């Protein structure tokens, strides 16, 4: 028994000595493994004799290098069981430089995962999460490249003989079918979180991984908002804007295009972030203020560019009113979102709400529908209110707004304003003190013409519909005479008022006449009260006010001791 045990130990020692000698020979002559084709049994024997050396810190690195070289040079001789064994060893070692290199060689850089296809996605997803969510992991870039190759593989560049050298990359889908939903969620989530970090050198690589997911796999619906928020943030960066817009365009033209459009609108409405079901959270659920503004500007750019910009996408085109209404909500967040040089610049085009609305009016103003104009006017009203309330809006947005109003007035003059003109001129009247003289003159002319048409309409149909005209049309309009700011319009309204009072019939107990005269009385009373108040103020300013000296209160005699005060 002792002799047999001694023989086994001697054999074990000889094998270890042989393996160590092979490792030493490899470092002395690296071409040894390349120049020989070993049998599968020899490869298995080498593995069985060397795998325990991976646990020794002194021999781990050289052993890994030999195994990597053996895997690469003898790849065609490896059987499926040995490949699976190698994969399990890599899985046990963890994410290190040599183990990552070994996995790349074993899978032919993500192209061939036969033998361990059921476990490859779990391992890569785990490593992606470990490296991307860490602050400075040395293997982050290599893991990203492995994840990208796992989803798709790029063939070698093929040189084509043409007058000028042209290189073509052929993309072939390989392993997307083997990637489970949970693993893909983990990869996409980690990539989106890392991509949204400012000034990160791996942002471009992260966008490439997301692009590969869209092209060669199926994006998990639960991570759609994370991807949308990511390209909205990055499209605001000059360095990544084209790559981010390419990602956005790929998503908008995919089968998830309408969902993407709704996600962009939800960002403008402020509902694009928040807690999901079961307590899970998206990659961009809690953005800081700066990131939130970039996300809003990016969403505005993507929606405008896809619907009326230079890169229209017909598959996601929708009612423009459904986009302008959320933009109205977005302008209230910050003045740079409304208008400012902090907007996105894409191919020399800045993107903010007022700039995109101006592009819309210039390009499609003649064809805009009634509802679209209503939403545009409502947006302008919101901007005017913000300019009156907040100085920063007035400084940044007011000039641009008035330029757009000039364009709109020109469209109305040309007969291409599809909404009621009252909408436009009510808006102009709201900011008449800051409008140019030509615009104010047009406003007065329109109001005068409206008053003349009102008078003519009343005169024409008075005999047929007197009661309806007076109660439902004339009185509601003429009772605003007192508050009319333009003297010319007020003069016309007074003429119409007195004409109605003269011509209205006295039937039905003169109730129509009394209603009209009630407006006249109110005008005179208001005028008298206003004149009296102004006169009183002037008299008070001129008069000298004499204040009588105040007298001290009468003293009450104190009661003497033992005396009782008289009862009241």
XYZ file of C-alpha atoms in Angstrom:
568
model
C 0.000 0.000 0.000
C 2.774 2.362 0.892
C 4.582 1.633 -2.356
C 1.457 2.307 -4.478
C 0.807 5.556 -2.626
C 4.400 6.556 -3.144
C 4.062 5.814 -6.867
C 0.953 7.995 -7.159
C 2.712 10.862 -5.418
C 5.699 10.462 -7.691
C 3.417 10.480 -10.733
C 1.619 13.584 -9.472
C 4.935 15.303 -8.887
C 6.173 14.361 -12.340
C 3.011 15.766 -13.955
C 3.372 19.029 -12.057
C 7.007 19.166 -12.992
C 6.088 18.565 -16.624
C 3.438 21.285 -16.574
C 5.767 23.749 -14.905
C 8.425 22.833 -17.477
C 5.874 23.436 -20.234
C 5.057 26.823 -18.742
C 8.738 27.690 -18.578
C 9.244 26.465 -22.147
C 6.331 28.611 -23.254
C 7.935 31.733 -21.862
C 11.259 30.792 -23.414
C 9.752 29.751 -26.742
C 6.220 31.193 -27.240
C 5.810 29.422 -30.585
C 5.749 25.936 -29.036
C 1.955 25.740 -28.749
C 1.449 27.450 -32.085
C 3.624 24.987 -33.963
C 1.928 21.858 -32.621
C -1.555 20.391 -32.863
C -2.355 18.553 -29.666
C -4.923 15.824 -29.228
C -7.984 16.420 -27.100
C -6.722 13.944 -24.511
C -3.468 15.878 -24.229
C -5.345 19.141 -23.751
C -7.531 17.576 -21.084
C -4.458 16.159 -19.378
C -2.766 19.548 -19.342
C -5.894 21.091 -17.811
C -6.243 18.449 -15.110
C -2.589 18.790 -14.192
C -2.607 22.593 -14.099
C -6.029 23.685 -12.802
C -4.968 23.524 -9.155
C -2.126 25.901 -9.988
C -4.743 28.615 -10.533
C -5.245 28.680 -6.768
C -1.583 29.429 -6.088
C -0.803 33.177 -6.306
C 2.739 32.402 -7.505
C 1.643 30.241 -10.437
C -1.773 31.728 -11.246
C -0.642 34.358 -13.751
C 1.752 32.182 -15.814
C -0.744 29.321 -15.793
C -3.503 31.602 -17.074
C -1.260 32.864 -19.850
C -0.489 29.292 -20.922
C -4.182 28.352 -20.860
C -5.056 31.435 -22.902
C -2.400 30.586 -25.470
C -3.507 26.961 -25.542
C -7.160 27.943 -25.989
C -6.329 30.294 -28.837
C -3.914 28.042 -30.740
C -5.713 24.741 -30.142
C -9.264 26.101 -30.418
C -10.333 23.665 -33.122
C -9.261 20.729 -30.926
C -11.266 21.779 -27.868
C -14.374 19.717 -27.217
C -17.618 21.082 -25.807
C -17.028 19.593 -22.328
C -13.585 21.187 -22.102
C -14.953 24.535 -23.281
C -17.631 24.359 -20.605
C -14.984 23.470 -18.025
C -12.869 26.442 -19.057
C -15.927 28.706 -18.804
C -16.675 27.499 -15.272
C -13.063 28.201 -14.298
C -13.338 31.730 -15.710
C -16.598 32.210 -13.851
C -14.925 31.150 -10.623
C -11.921 33.458 -11.087
C -14.087 36.547 -11.595
C -13.630 39.706 -13.625
C -9.871 40.127 -13.982
C -7.693 41.128 -16.881
C -6.482 37.633 -17.759
C -9.807 35.912 -17.088
C -11.507 38.443 -19.344
C -8.932 37.829 -22.040
C -9.416 34.079 -21.641
C -13.186 34.461 -22.046
C -12.674 36.560 -25.175
C -10.461 33.882 -26.681
C -12.781 31.065 -25.593
C -15.836 32.756 -27.149
C -13.948 34.153 -30.151
C -14.764 37.620 -28.831
C -18.421 36.863 -28.262
C -18.977 35.209 -31.621
C -19.040 31.528 -30.629
C -20.461 30.532 -27.260
C -21.326 26.909 -28.009
C -20.980 24.820 -24.887
C -21.792 27.593 -22.434
C -24.502 29.596 -24.211
C -26.943 29.250 -21.303
C -24.572 30.864 -18.811
C -22.679 33.389 -20.927
C -25.288 36.153 -20.750
C -25.572 35.882 -16.964
C -21.809 36.200 -16.536
C -21.479 39.145 -18.927
C -24.431 40.937 -17.324
C -22.864 40.441 -13.899
C -19.514 41.789 -15.054
C -21.149 44.751 -16.811
C -22.934 45.675 -13.595
C -19.775 45.288 -11.514
C -17.546 47.358 -13.778
C -19.875 50.105 -15.018
C -21.408 50.917 -11.658
C -17.978 51.033 -10.004
C -16.110 54.322 -10.001
C -12.867 53.344 -11.741
C -12.750 49.688 -12.704
C -9.763 48.828 -14.923
C -11.690 46.300 -17.005
C -14.718 48.449 -17.823
C -13.851 49.069 -21.461
C -13.022 45.410 -22.146
C -16.284 44.264 -20.570
C -18.243 46.775 -22.668
C -16.583 45.497 -25.825
C -17.338 41.911 -24.831
C -21.000 42.780 -24.223
C -21.202 44.470 -27.597
C -19.591 41.496 -29.345
C -21.933 39.153 -27.517
C -24.908 40.979 -29.037
C -23.377 41.388 -32.461
C -20.170 40.610 -34.260
C -18.289 42.767 -36.704
C -16.539 41.006 -39.501
C -13.158 42.101 -40.672
C -13.045 45.190 -42.806
C -13.104 44.239 -46.466
C -11.286 46.478 -48.867
C -13.220 47.186 -52.040
C -11.452 48.184 -55.225
C -12.929 51.521 -56.217
C -11.378 54.814 -57.369
C -11.041 55.844 -53.731
C -10.416 53.337 -50.918
C -13.692 52.427 -49.237
C -13.972 50.078 -46.281
C -17.182 48.264 -45.502
C -18.175 46.735 -42.182
C -20.607 43.832 -42.361
C -22.629 43.337 -39.199
C -23.827 39.786 -38.523
C -26.214 38.872 -35.778
C -24.888 35.969 -33.699
C -25.906 35.531 -30.090
C -28.818 37.866 -29.380
C -31.160 34.875 -29.173
C -29.201 33.466 -26.218
C -29.443 36.635 -24.096
C -32.203 36.417 -21.514
C -34.493 39.308 -20.647
C -33.144 39.738 -17.134
C -29.548 39.773 -18.342
C -30.393 42.298 -21.047
C -32.175 44.483 -18.478
C -29.075 44.442 -16.291
C -26.810 45.361 -19.202
C -29.041 48.174 -20.485
C -29.598 49.583 -17.000
C -25.892 49.697 -16.149
C -24.979 51.164 -19.543
C -27.605 53.929 -19.240
C -26.468 54.879 -15.748
C -22.842 55.114 -16.854
C -23.653 56.959 -20.088
C -25.420 59.779 -18.243
C -22.341 60.643 -16.209
C -20.864 63.903 -17.441
C -17.394 63.866 -18.996
C -17.103 60.089 -18.877
C -14.676 58.713 -21.502
C -16.826 55.594 -21.957
C -19.996 57.398 -23.084
C -19.345 56.671 -26.751
C -18.824 52.968 -26.003
C -22.032 52.892 -23.966
C -23.969 54.376 -26.875
C -22.499 51.748 -29.184
C -23.725 48.991 -26.869
C -27.225 50.506 -26.797
C -27.175 50.804 -30.572
C -26.234 47.118 -30.843
C -29.112 46.198 -28.537
C -31.570 48.052 -30.781
C -30.179 46.560 -33.983
C -29.546 42.965 -33.003
C -31.729 42.269 -29.993
C -35.048 43.224 -28.434
C -34.980 46.128 -25.995
C -36.858 45.222 -22.787
C -39.949 47.471 -22.571
C -39.216 48.196 -18.917
C -35.918 49.853 -19.899
C -37.346 51.993 -22.696
C -37.581 55.102 -20.522
C -33.978 54.636 -19.375
C -32.739 54.591 -22.968
C -34.955 57.546 -23.945
C -33.730 59.613 -21.000
C -30.143 58.697 -21.873
C -30.204 59.924 -25.462
C -32.195 63.013 -24.409
C -29.409 63.945 -21.992
C -26.579 63.183 -24.427
C -28.086 64.881 -27.475
C -27.407 68.145 -25.626
C -23.665 67.446 -25.702
C -21.850 68.589 -28.832
C -19.470 65.633 -28.677
C -22.202 62.988 -28.621
C -25.176 64.684 -30.271
C -24.925 62.885 -33.629
C -24.425 59.497 -32.004
C -27.285 60.135 -29.562
C -29.615 61.335 -32.333
C -28.741 58.233 -34.363
C -29.775 56.123 -31.373
C -32.999 58.128 -31.004
C -33.777 57.772 -34.692
C -33.193 54.005 -34.560
C -35.640 53.731 -31.688
C -38.227 56.032 -33.297
C -38.158 54.031 -36.532
C -38.397 50.674 -34.757
C -41.505 48.797 -33.656
C -41.302 50.772 -30.399
C -41.479 54.110 -32.212
C -44.876 55.169 -30.860
C -43.910 54.148 -27.330
C -40.764 56.213 -27.686
C -42.787 59.232 -28.796
C -45.069 58.859 -25.783
C -42.028 58.537 -23.524
C -40.622 61.806 -24.897
C -43.946 63.543 -24.297
C -44.088 62.152 -20.760
C -40.693 63.751 -20.084
C -42.079 67.143 -21.144
C -45.143 66.604 -18.965
C -42.969 65.725 -15.995
C -44.242 62.141 -15.777
C -41.267 60.461 -17.430
C -39.559 59.727 -14.128
C -40.876 58.098 -11.062
C -41.170 54.816 -9.249
C -42.123 51.704 -11.131
C -44.097 48.743 -9.963
C -42.650 46.403 -7.344
C -40.300 49.094 -6.071
C -37.928 48.960 -9.063
C -36.430 52.150 -10.393
C -35.192 53.269 -13.766
C -31.674 54.361 -14.557
C -32.642 58.033 -14.646
C -35.436 58.229 -12.091
C -33.860 60.907 -9.889
C -32.093 63.405 -12.130
C -30.521 66.505 -10.687
C -31.639 69.929 -11.861
C -28.997 70.321 -14.559
C -29.618 66.844 -15.921
C -33.383 67.422 -15.885
C -33.027 70.585 -17.996
C -30.787 68.773 -20.475
C -33.308 65.954 -20.642
C -36.142 68.392 -21.378
C -34.173 70.160 -24.103
C -33.229 66.818 -25.619
C -36.853 65.655 -25.647
C -37.920 68.929 -27.301
C -35.241 68.528 -29.950
C -36.120 64.900 -30.726
C -39.864 65.557 -30.992
C -39.451 68.679 -33.110
C -36.835 67.162 -35.385
C -38.869 63.990 -35.916
C -42.118 65.834 -36.698
C -41.186 69.024 -38.538
C -37.398 69.280 -38.540
C -34.780 68.343 -41.090
C -35.026 64.630 -40.271
C -38.755 63.938 -40.235
C -39.850 60.413 -39.355
C -43.175 59.585 -40.962
C -43.832 56.524 -38.806
C -44.175 58.596 -35.624
C -45.749 61.754 -36.997
C -48.805 62.766 -35.022
C -51.006 65.756 -34.308
C -48.736 68.725 -33.758
C -51.094 70.003 -31.082
C -50.299 66.928 -28.968
C -46.622 67.963 -28.983
C -47.045 71.711 -28.520
C -49.195 71.287 -25.412
C -46.407 69.450 -23.479
C -43.937 72.080 -24.697
C -46.125 74.645 -22.982
C -45.549 72.774 -19.724
C -41.812 72.571 -20.335
C -41.287 76.317 -20.877
C -42.365 76.966 -17.299
C -39.395 75.021 -15.911
C -36.597 77.346 -16.995
C -36.037 80.272 -19.355
C -33.283 78.430 -21.262
C -35.800 75.738 -22.203
C -38.136 78.427 -23.494
C -35.396 80.219 -25.416
C -31.690 80.528 -24.863
C -28.256 79.766 -26.132
C -28.126 76.831 -23.751
C -30.283 74.900 -26.196
C -29.149 71.999 -28.343
C -27.105 72.825 -31.423
C -27.404 70.182 -34.116
C -25.867 70.893 -37.499
C -25.819 74.628 -36.662
C -29.434 74.513 -35.435
C -30.290 75.475 -31.886
C -33.212 73.711 -30.281
C -35.470 75.228 -27.652
C -39.226 75.707 -27.571
C -39.511 79.136 -29.201
C -36.869 78.330 -31.796
C -38.621 75.098 -32.780
C -42.013 76.841 -32.891
C -40.495 79.460 -35.170
C -39.136 76.717 -37.437
C -42.596 75.151 -37.496
C -44.303 78.414 -38.480
C -41.710 79.252 -41.123
C -41.831 75.801 -42.691
C -45.464 74.736 -42.290
C -47.305 77.900 -41.216
C -49.483 77.957 -44.334
C -50.673 74.396 -43.696
C -51.167 74.381 -39.927
C -54.599 73.330 -38.745
C -57.010 75.184 -36.516
C -56.231 73.179 -33.349
C -52.480 73.567 -33.853
C -52.792 77.349 -33.986
C -54.887 77.331 -30.826
C -52.153 75.427 -28.968
C -49.463 77.732 -30.354
C -51.359 80.813 -29.186
C -51.863 79.258 -25.754
C -48.121 78.620 -25.553
C -47.452 82.262 -26.476
C -49.850 83.405 -23.761
C -47.938 81.340 -21.216
C -44.641 82.878 -22.334
C -46.107 86.400 -22.110
C -47.301 85.721 -18.567
C -43.860 84.392 -17.616
C -42.174 87.457 -19.123
C -44.409 89.712 -17.026
C -43.794 87.751 -13.843
C -40.092 86.893 -14.077
C -37.285 89.133 -15.260
C -35.087 86.322 -16.605
C -37.836 85.269 -19.019
C -38.286 88.849 -20.205
C -34.561 89.187 -20.872
C -34.162 85.880 -22.737
C -37.487 85.174 -24.408
C -39.350 88.405 -25.135
C -37.513 89.490 -28.294
C -37.831 86.063 -29.874
C -41.530 85.913 -29.017
C -42.262 89.258 -30.678
C -40.393 88.183 -33.818
C -42.557 85.069 -34.028
C -45.677 87.198 -33.558
C -44.593 89.322 -36.528
C -44.376 86.153 -38.635
C -47.830 85.136 -37.456
C -49.262 88.564 -38.302
C -47.802 88.260 -41.785
C -49.448 84.861 -42.222
C -52.760 86.416 -41.173
C -52.293 89.250 -43.663
C -51.615 86.672 -46.397
C -54.741 84.720 -45.460
C -52.936 81.658 -44.065
C -53.864 81.937 -40.385
C -56.311 79.060 -39.906
C -57.580 80.106 -36.471
C -60.032 82.902 -35.565
C -58.243 86.265 -35.827
C -59.531 87.197 -32.375
C -57.049 84.685 -30.931
C -54.146 86.492 -32.549
C -55.231 90.033 -31.764
C -56.229 89.222 -28.199
C -52.683 87.941 -27.794
C -51.197 91.076 -29.368
C -53.391 93.278 -27.208
C -52.072 91.490 -24.130
C -48.562 92.746 -24.865
C -49.445 95.846 -26.912
C -47.187 98.103 -24.844
C -44.167 96.103 -26.043
C -45.246 95.620 -29.652
C -43.936 97.752 -32.546
C -46.087 100.636 -33.770
C -47.089 98.843 -36.964
C -48.486 95.956 -34.952
C -50.468 98.260 -32.657
C -51.905 100.099 -35.665
C -53.033 96.777 -37.157
C -54.617 95.882 -33.827
C -56.607 99.147 -33.739
C -57.633 98.731 -37.360
C -58.836 95.204 -36.694
C -60.820 96.256 -33.627
C -62.337 99.184 -35.534
C -63.295 96.937 -38.399
C -64.787 94.459 -35.953
C -66.872 97.213 -34.334
C -68.069 98.422 -37.738
C -69.023 94.890 -38.752
C -70.810 94.419 -35.442
C -72.820 97.608 -35.997
C -73.698 96.633 -39.559
C -74.704 93.132 -38.480
C -76.997 94.520 -35.780
C -78.595 96.997 -38.170
C -79.214 94.310 -40.798
C -80.862 91.710 -38.578
C -82.359 93.899 -35.815
C -85.946 93.614 -36.985
C -85.810 89.811 -37.162
C -83.729 88.888 -34.106
C -83.708 91.988 -31.955
C -84.043 90.268 -28.592
C -81.301 87.693 -29.278
C -78.942 90.266 -30.780
C -79.287 92.695 -27.878
C -79.130 90.178 -25.029
C -76.590 87.708 -26.397
C -74.355 89.865 -28.598
C -74.536 93.601 -28.070
C -74.805 93.832 -24.284
C -71.948 91.355 -23.521
C -69.653 93.288 -25.879
C -70.710 96.860 -25.097
C -70.578 96.437 -21.336
C -66.767 96.310 -21.715
C -66.732 99.898 -23.039
C -65.605 101.223 -19.688
C -62.497 98.997 -19.664
C -61.440 99.584 -23.280
C -57.925 101.071 -23.364
C -58.021 102.466 -26.920
C -59.845 105.801 -27.173
C -60.706 105.174 -30.802
C -62.330 101.817 -30.083
C -64.093 103.244 -27.047
C -65.517 106.042 -29.200
C -66.890 103.515 -31.698
C -68.384 101.422 -28.911
C -70.146 104.483 -27.468
C -71.616 105.319 -30.879
C -72.941 101.785 -31.232
C -74.260 101.829 -27.670
C -76.275 105.012 -28.202
C -77.483 103.802 -31.585
C -78.778 100.612 -29.983
C -80.441 102.678 -27.252
C -82.157 104.829 -29.892
C -83.354 101.969 -32.079
C -84.277 99.290 -29.567
C -88.002 98.721 -29.290
C -89.985 99.355 -26.134
C -91.870 96.082 -26.255
C -91.927 93.594 -23.386
C -92.143 96.347 -20.775
C -89.096 98.083 -22.164
C -86.757 95.490 -20.665
C -84.363 95.619 -23.610
C -84.175 99.397 -23.393
C -83.558 99.256 -19.652
C -80.740 96.760 -20.155
C -79.016 99.051 -22.643
C -79.548 102.131 -20.496
C -78.083 100.248 -17.543
C -74.758 100.215 -19.377
C -75.064 103.951 -20.061
C -75.817 104.698 -16.403
C -72.868 102.598 -15.297
C -70.584 104.539 -17.627
C -71.744 107.898 -16.248
C -71.547 106.730 -12.627
C -68.043 105.369 -13.126
C -66.974 108.597 -14.828
C -68.394 110.747 -12.013
C -66.827 108.582 -9.304
C -63.463 108.644 -11.039
C -63.589 112.438 -11.519
C -64.614 112.991 -7.889
C -61.831 110.759 -6.633
C -59.220 112.565 -8.724
C -60.487 115.981 -7.526
C -60.415 114.849 -3.899
C -56.845 113.665 -4.253
C -55.779 116.992 -5.759
C -57.547 118.955 -2.978
C -55.966 116.791 -0.339
C -52.516 117.407 -1.773
C -53.064 121.199 -1.810
C -54.726 121.556 1.593
C -52.794 121.930 4.818
C -53.773 119.416 7.403
C -53.994 120.779 10.972
C -53.989 118.250 13.740
C -55.514 119.347 17.062
C -53.357 118.682 20.108
C -54.499 115.645 21.941
C -55.793 116.128 25.446
C -54.953 113.806 28.253
C -57.893 111.832 29.669
C -59.552 113.326 32.795
C -58.111 112.172 36.055
C -60.291 110.111 38.316
C -59.832 111.008 42.006
C -58.461 108.151 44.016
C -60.651 106.844 46.808
C -59.506 107.547 50.331
C -58.993 104.786 52.781
C -62.244 103.654 54.319
C -64.358 105.578 51.774
C -66.597 103.899 49.283
C -66.837 105.138 45.717
C -70.306 106.159 44.586
C -72.119 103.558 42.541
C -72.781 104.316 38.909
